[in-house]
Tab-separated table of C-alpha atoms in Angstrom:
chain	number	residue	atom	x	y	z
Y	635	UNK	CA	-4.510	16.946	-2.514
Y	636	UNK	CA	-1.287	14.781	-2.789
Y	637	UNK	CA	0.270	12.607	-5.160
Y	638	UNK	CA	3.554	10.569	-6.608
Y	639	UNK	CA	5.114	10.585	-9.767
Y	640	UNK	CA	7.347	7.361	-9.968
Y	641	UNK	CA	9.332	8.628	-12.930
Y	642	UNK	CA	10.586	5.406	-14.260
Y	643	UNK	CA	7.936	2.409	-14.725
Y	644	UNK	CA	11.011	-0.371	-15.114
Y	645	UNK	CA	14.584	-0.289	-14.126
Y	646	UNK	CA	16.911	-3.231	-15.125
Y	647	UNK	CA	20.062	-3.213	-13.541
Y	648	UNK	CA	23.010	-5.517	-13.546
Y	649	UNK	CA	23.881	-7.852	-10.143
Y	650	UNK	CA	26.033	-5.905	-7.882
Y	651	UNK	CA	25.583	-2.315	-9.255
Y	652	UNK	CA	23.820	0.566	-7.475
Y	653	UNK	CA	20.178	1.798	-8.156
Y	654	UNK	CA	18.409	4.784	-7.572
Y	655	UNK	CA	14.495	4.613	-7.621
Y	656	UNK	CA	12.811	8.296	-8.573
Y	657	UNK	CA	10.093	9.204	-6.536
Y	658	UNK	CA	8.696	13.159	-6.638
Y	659	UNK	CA	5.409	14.091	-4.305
Y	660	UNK	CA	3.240	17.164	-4.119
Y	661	UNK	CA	1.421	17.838	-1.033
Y	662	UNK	CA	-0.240	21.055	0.508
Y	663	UNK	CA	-0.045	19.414	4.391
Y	664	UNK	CA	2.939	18.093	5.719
Y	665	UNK	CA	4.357	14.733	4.348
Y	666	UNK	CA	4.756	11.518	5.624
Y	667	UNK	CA	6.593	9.446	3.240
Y	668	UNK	CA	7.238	5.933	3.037
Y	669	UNK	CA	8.513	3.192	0.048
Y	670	UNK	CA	7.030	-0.540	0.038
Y	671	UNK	CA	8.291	-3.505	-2.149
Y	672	UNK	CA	6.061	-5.901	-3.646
Y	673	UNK	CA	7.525	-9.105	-4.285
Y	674	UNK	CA	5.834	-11.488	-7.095
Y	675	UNK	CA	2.768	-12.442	-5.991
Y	676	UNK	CA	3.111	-11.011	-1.981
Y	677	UNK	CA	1.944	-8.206	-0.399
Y	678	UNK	CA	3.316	-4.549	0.028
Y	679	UNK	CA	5.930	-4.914	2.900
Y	680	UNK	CA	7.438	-1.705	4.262
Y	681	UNK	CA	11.288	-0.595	3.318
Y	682	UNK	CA	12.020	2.552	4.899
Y	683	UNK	CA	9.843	5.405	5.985
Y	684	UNK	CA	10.177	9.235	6.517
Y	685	UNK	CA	8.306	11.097	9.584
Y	686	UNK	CA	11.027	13.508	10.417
Y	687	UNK	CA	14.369	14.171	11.678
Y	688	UNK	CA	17.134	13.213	9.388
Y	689	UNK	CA	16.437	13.792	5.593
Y	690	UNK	CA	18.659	10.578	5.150
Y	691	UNK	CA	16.718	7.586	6.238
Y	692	UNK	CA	17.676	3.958	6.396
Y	693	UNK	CA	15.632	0.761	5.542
Y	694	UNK	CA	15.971	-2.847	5.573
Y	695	UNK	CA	18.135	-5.033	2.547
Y	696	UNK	CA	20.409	-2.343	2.766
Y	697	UNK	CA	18.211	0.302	1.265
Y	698	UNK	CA	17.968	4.410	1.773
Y	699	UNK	CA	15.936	7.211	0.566
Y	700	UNK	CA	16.756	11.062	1.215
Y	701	UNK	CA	14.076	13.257	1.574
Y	702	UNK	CA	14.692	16.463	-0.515
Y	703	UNK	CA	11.419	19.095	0.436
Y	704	UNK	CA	13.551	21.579	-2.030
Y	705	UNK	CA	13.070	19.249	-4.740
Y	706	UNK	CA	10.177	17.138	-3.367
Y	707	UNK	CA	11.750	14.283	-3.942
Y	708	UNK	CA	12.411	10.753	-2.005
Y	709	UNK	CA	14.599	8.633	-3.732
Y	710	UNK	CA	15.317	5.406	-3.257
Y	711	UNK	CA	18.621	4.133	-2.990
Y	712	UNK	CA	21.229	0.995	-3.041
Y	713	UNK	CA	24.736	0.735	-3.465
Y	714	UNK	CA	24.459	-3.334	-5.390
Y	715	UNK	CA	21.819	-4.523	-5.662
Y	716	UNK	CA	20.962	-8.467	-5.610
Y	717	UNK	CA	18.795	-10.537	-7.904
Y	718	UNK	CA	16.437	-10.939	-4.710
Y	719	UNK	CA	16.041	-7.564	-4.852
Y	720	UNK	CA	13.668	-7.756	-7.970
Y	721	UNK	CA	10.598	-6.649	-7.516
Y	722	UNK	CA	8.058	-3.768	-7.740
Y	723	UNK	CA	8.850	-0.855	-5.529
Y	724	UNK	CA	5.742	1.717	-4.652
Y	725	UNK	CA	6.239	5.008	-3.170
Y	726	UNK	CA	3.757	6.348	-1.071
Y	727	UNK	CA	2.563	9.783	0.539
Y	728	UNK	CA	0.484	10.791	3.700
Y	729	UNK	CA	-0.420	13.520	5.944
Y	730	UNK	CA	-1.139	11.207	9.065
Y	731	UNK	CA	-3.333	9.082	10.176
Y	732	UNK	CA	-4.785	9.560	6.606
Y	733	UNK	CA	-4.328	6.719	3.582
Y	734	UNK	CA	-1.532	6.482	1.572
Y	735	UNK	CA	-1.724	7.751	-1.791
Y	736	UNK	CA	0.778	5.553	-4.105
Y	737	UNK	CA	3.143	6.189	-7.135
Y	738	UNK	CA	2.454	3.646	-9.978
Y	739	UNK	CA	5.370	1.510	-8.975
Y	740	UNK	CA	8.669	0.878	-10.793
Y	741	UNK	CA	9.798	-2.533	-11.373
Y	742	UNK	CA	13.185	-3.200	-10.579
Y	743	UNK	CA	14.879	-6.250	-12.727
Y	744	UNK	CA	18.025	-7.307	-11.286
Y	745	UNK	CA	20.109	-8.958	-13.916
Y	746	UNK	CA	22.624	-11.979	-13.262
V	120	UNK	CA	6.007	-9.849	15.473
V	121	UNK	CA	1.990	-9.201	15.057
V	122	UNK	CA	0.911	-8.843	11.478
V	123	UNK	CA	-2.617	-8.499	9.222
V	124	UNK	CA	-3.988	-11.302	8.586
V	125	UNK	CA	-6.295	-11.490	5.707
V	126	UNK	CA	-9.251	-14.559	4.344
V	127	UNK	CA	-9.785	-16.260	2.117
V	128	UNK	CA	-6.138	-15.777	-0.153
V	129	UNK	CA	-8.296	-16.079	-3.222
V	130	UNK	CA	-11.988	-15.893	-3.878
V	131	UNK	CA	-13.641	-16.829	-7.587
V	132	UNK	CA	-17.269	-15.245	-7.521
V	133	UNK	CA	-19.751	-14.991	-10.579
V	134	UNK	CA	-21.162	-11.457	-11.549
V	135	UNK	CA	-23.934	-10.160	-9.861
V	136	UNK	CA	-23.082	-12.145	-6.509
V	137	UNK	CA	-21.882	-10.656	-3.064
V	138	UNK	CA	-18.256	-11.377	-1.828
V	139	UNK	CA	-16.765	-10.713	2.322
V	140	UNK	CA	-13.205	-10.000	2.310
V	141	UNK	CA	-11.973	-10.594	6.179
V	142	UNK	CA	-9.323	-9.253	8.038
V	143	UNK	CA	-7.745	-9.827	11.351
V	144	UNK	CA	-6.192	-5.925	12.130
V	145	UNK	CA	-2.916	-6.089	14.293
V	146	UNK	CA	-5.020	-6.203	17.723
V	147	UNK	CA	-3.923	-2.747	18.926
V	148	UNK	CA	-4.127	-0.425	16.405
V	149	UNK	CA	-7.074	2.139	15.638
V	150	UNK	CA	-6.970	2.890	11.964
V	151	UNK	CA	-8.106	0.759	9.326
V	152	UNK	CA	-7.927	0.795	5.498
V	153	UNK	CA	-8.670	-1.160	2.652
V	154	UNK	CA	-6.638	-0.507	-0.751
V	155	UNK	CA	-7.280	-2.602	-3.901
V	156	UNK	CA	-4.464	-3.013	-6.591
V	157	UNK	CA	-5.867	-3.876	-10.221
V	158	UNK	CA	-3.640	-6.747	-12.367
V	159	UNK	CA	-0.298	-4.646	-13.365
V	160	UNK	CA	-2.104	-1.173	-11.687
V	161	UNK	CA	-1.376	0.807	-8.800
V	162	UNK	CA	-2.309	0.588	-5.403
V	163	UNK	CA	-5.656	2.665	-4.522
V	164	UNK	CA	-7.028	3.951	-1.855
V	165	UNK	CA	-10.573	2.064	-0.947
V	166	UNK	CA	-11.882	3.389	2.241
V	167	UNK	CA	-10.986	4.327	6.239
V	168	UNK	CA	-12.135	3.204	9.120
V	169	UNK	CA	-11.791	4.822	12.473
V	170	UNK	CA	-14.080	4.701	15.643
V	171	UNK	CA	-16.193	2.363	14.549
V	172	UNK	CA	-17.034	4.918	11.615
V	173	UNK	CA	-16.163	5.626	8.195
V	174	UNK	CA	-13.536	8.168	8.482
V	175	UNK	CA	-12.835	8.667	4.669
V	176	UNK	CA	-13.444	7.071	1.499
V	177	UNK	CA	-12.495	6.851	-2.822
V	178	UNK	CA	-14.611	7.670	-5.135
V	179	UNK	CA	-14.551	3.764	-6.215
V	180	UNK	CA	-15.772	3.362	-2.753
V	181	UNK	CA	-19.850	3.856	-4.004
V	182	UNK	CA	-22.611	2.231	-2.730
V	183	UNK	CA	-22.155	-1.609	-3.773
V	184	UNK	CA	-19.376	-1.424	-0.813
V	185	UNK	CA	-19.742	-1.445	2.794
V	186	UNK	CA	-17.052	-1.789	5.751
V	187	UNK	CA	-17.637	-3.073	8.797
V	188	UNK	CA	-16.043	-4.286	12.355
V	189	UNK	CA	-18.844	-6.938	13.605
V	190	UNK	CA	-16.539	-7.702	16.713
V	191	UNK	CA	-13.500	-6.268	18.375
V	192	UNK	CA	-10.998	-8.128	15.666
V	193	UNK	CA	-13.003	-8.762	12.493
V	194	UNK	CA	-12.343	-5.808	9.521
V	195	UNK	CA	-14.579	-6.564	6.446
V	196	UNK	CA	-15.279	-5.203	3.207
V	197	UNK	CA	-18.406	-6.277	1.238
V	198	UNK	CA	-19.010	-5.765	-2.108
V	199	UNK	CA	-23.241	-6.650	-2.668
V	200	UNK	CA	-23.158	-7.030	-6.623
V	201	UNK	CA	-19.908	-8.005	-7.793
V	202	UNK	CA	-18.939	-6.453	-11.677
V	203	UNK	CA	-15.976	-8.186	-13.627
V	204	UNK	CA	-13.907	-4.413	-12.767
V	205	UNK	CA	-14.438	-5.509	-9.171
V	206	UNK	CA	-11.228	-7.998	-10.275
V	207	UNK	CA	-8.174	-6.876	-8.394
V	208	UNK	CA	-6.071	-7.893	-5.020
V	209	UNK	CA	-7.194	-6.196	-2.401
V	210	UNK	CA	-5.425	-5.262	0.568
V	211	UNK	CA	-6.331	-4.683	4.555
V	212	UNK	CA	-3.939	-2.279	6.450
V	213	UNK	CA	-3.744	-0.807	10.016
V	214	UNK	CA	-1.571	1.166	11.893
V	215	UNK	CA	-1.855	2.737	15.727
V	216	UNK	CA	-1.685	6.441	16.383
V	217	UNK	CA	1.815	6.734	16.961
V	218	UNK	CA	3.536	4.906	14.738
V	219	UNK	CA	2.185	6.347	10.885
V	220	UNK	CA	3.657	2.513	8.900
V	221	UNK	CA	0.474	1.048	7.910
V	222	UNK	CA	1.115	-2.602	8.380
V	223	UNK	CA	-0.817	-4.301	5.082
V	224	UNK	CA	-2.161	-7.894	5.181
V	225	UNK	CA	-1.052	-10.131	2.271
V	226	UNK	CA	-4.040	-9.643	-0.202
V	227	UNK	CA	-7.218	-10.790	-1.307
V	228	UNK	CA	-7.097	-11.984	-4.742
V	229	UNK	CA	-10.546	-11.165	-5.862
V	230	UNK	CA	-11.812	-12.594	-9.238
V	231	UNK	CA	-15.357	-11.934	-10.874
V	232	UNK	CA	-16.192	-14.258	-13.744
């Protein structure tokens, strides 16, 4: 079985400083892993995505997540952040083709 | 670029009665899903679709719901009795074999008074 522990529910953060977004998984396959955003009221788009290769992946708005199988971790990461940038963030695990099991989310509240 | 396409935006249904979500799948993928996300919740996993067959599905997926692909682009969920819990955005995804990024349609706001 698999799942994701989003460690932190709500992050506020000031205009222009970095984040980091927690995301741990446990998985007894290989992993596929992958964060979405949620804006208000929108659908889950896709940020960034791990398959394989580098552990250091790069997503769109200037986003990145490292995938750390020591630690089973993939955190997600951005130097300064914008107040578009608020929104919920889900992490997500899969083994494939298979669904997506999903962290609770962590809202991230970008402060002017 | 090709996307999910999901109908009606929002559907208000009374207890009891029977409710078709739609979606339009991106036309060349193979794997289907359905997720719902309760007010303020996670998302969870609903059911999957593959070869014109259930391939896997949630324990919330019980016998009031049924999937099904009538014609080559059509993806629906049903839901035959409706209960107020049955409240929640629900979501359509697909991706193709190759590529594992489930594209996700923009939601189904689903509300059982």
């Amino acid at each position: 079985a698999q799942s994701v522990t989003q460690l932190d529910s709500q992050v506020p953060v000031f205009e222009e400083a970095p984040v980091e977004l927690r995301c741990n998984y446990s998985s007894s396959v290989s992993v596929y892993l992958f964060w979405y955003v949620q804006y208000p009221n929108q659908g889950l788009q896709l940020l960034l995505k791990y398959l394989s290769g580098s552990t250091l992946v790069k997503g769109i708005n200037g986003f990145e997540a490292e995938f750390n199988k020591s630690q089973t971790s993939f955190h997600l990461r951005k130097p300064s952040v914008h107040i578009s940038d608020t929104a919920e963030y889900f992490c997500a695990v899969s083994g494939g083709n298979t669904p997506l099991v999903f962290g609770k989310g962590t809202r991230l509240s970008v402060i002017a | 670029e090709p996307e999910v396409t999901q109908t009606p935006s929002h559907q208000v249904t009374q207890m009891g009665q029977e409710v078709i979500l739609r979606c339009v799948p991106i036309s060349n993928h193979l794997y289907f899903y359905w997720y719902r996300q309760i007010l303020g919740q996670k998302v969870e996993f609903l059911v999957s679709f593959y070869n014109n067959e259930i391939s896997e599905k949630s324990e919330i997926f019980d016998d009031q719901f049924s999937v099904e692909r009538p014609d080559g682009s059509n993806f629906t969920l049903k839901i035959r009795s409706t209960k107020l819990e049955d409240s929640a955005m629900y979501f359509c995804a697909s991706n193709n074999r190759e590529s594992l990024e489930q594209y996700f349609g923009p939601g189904t706001r689903l509300t059982v008074t």
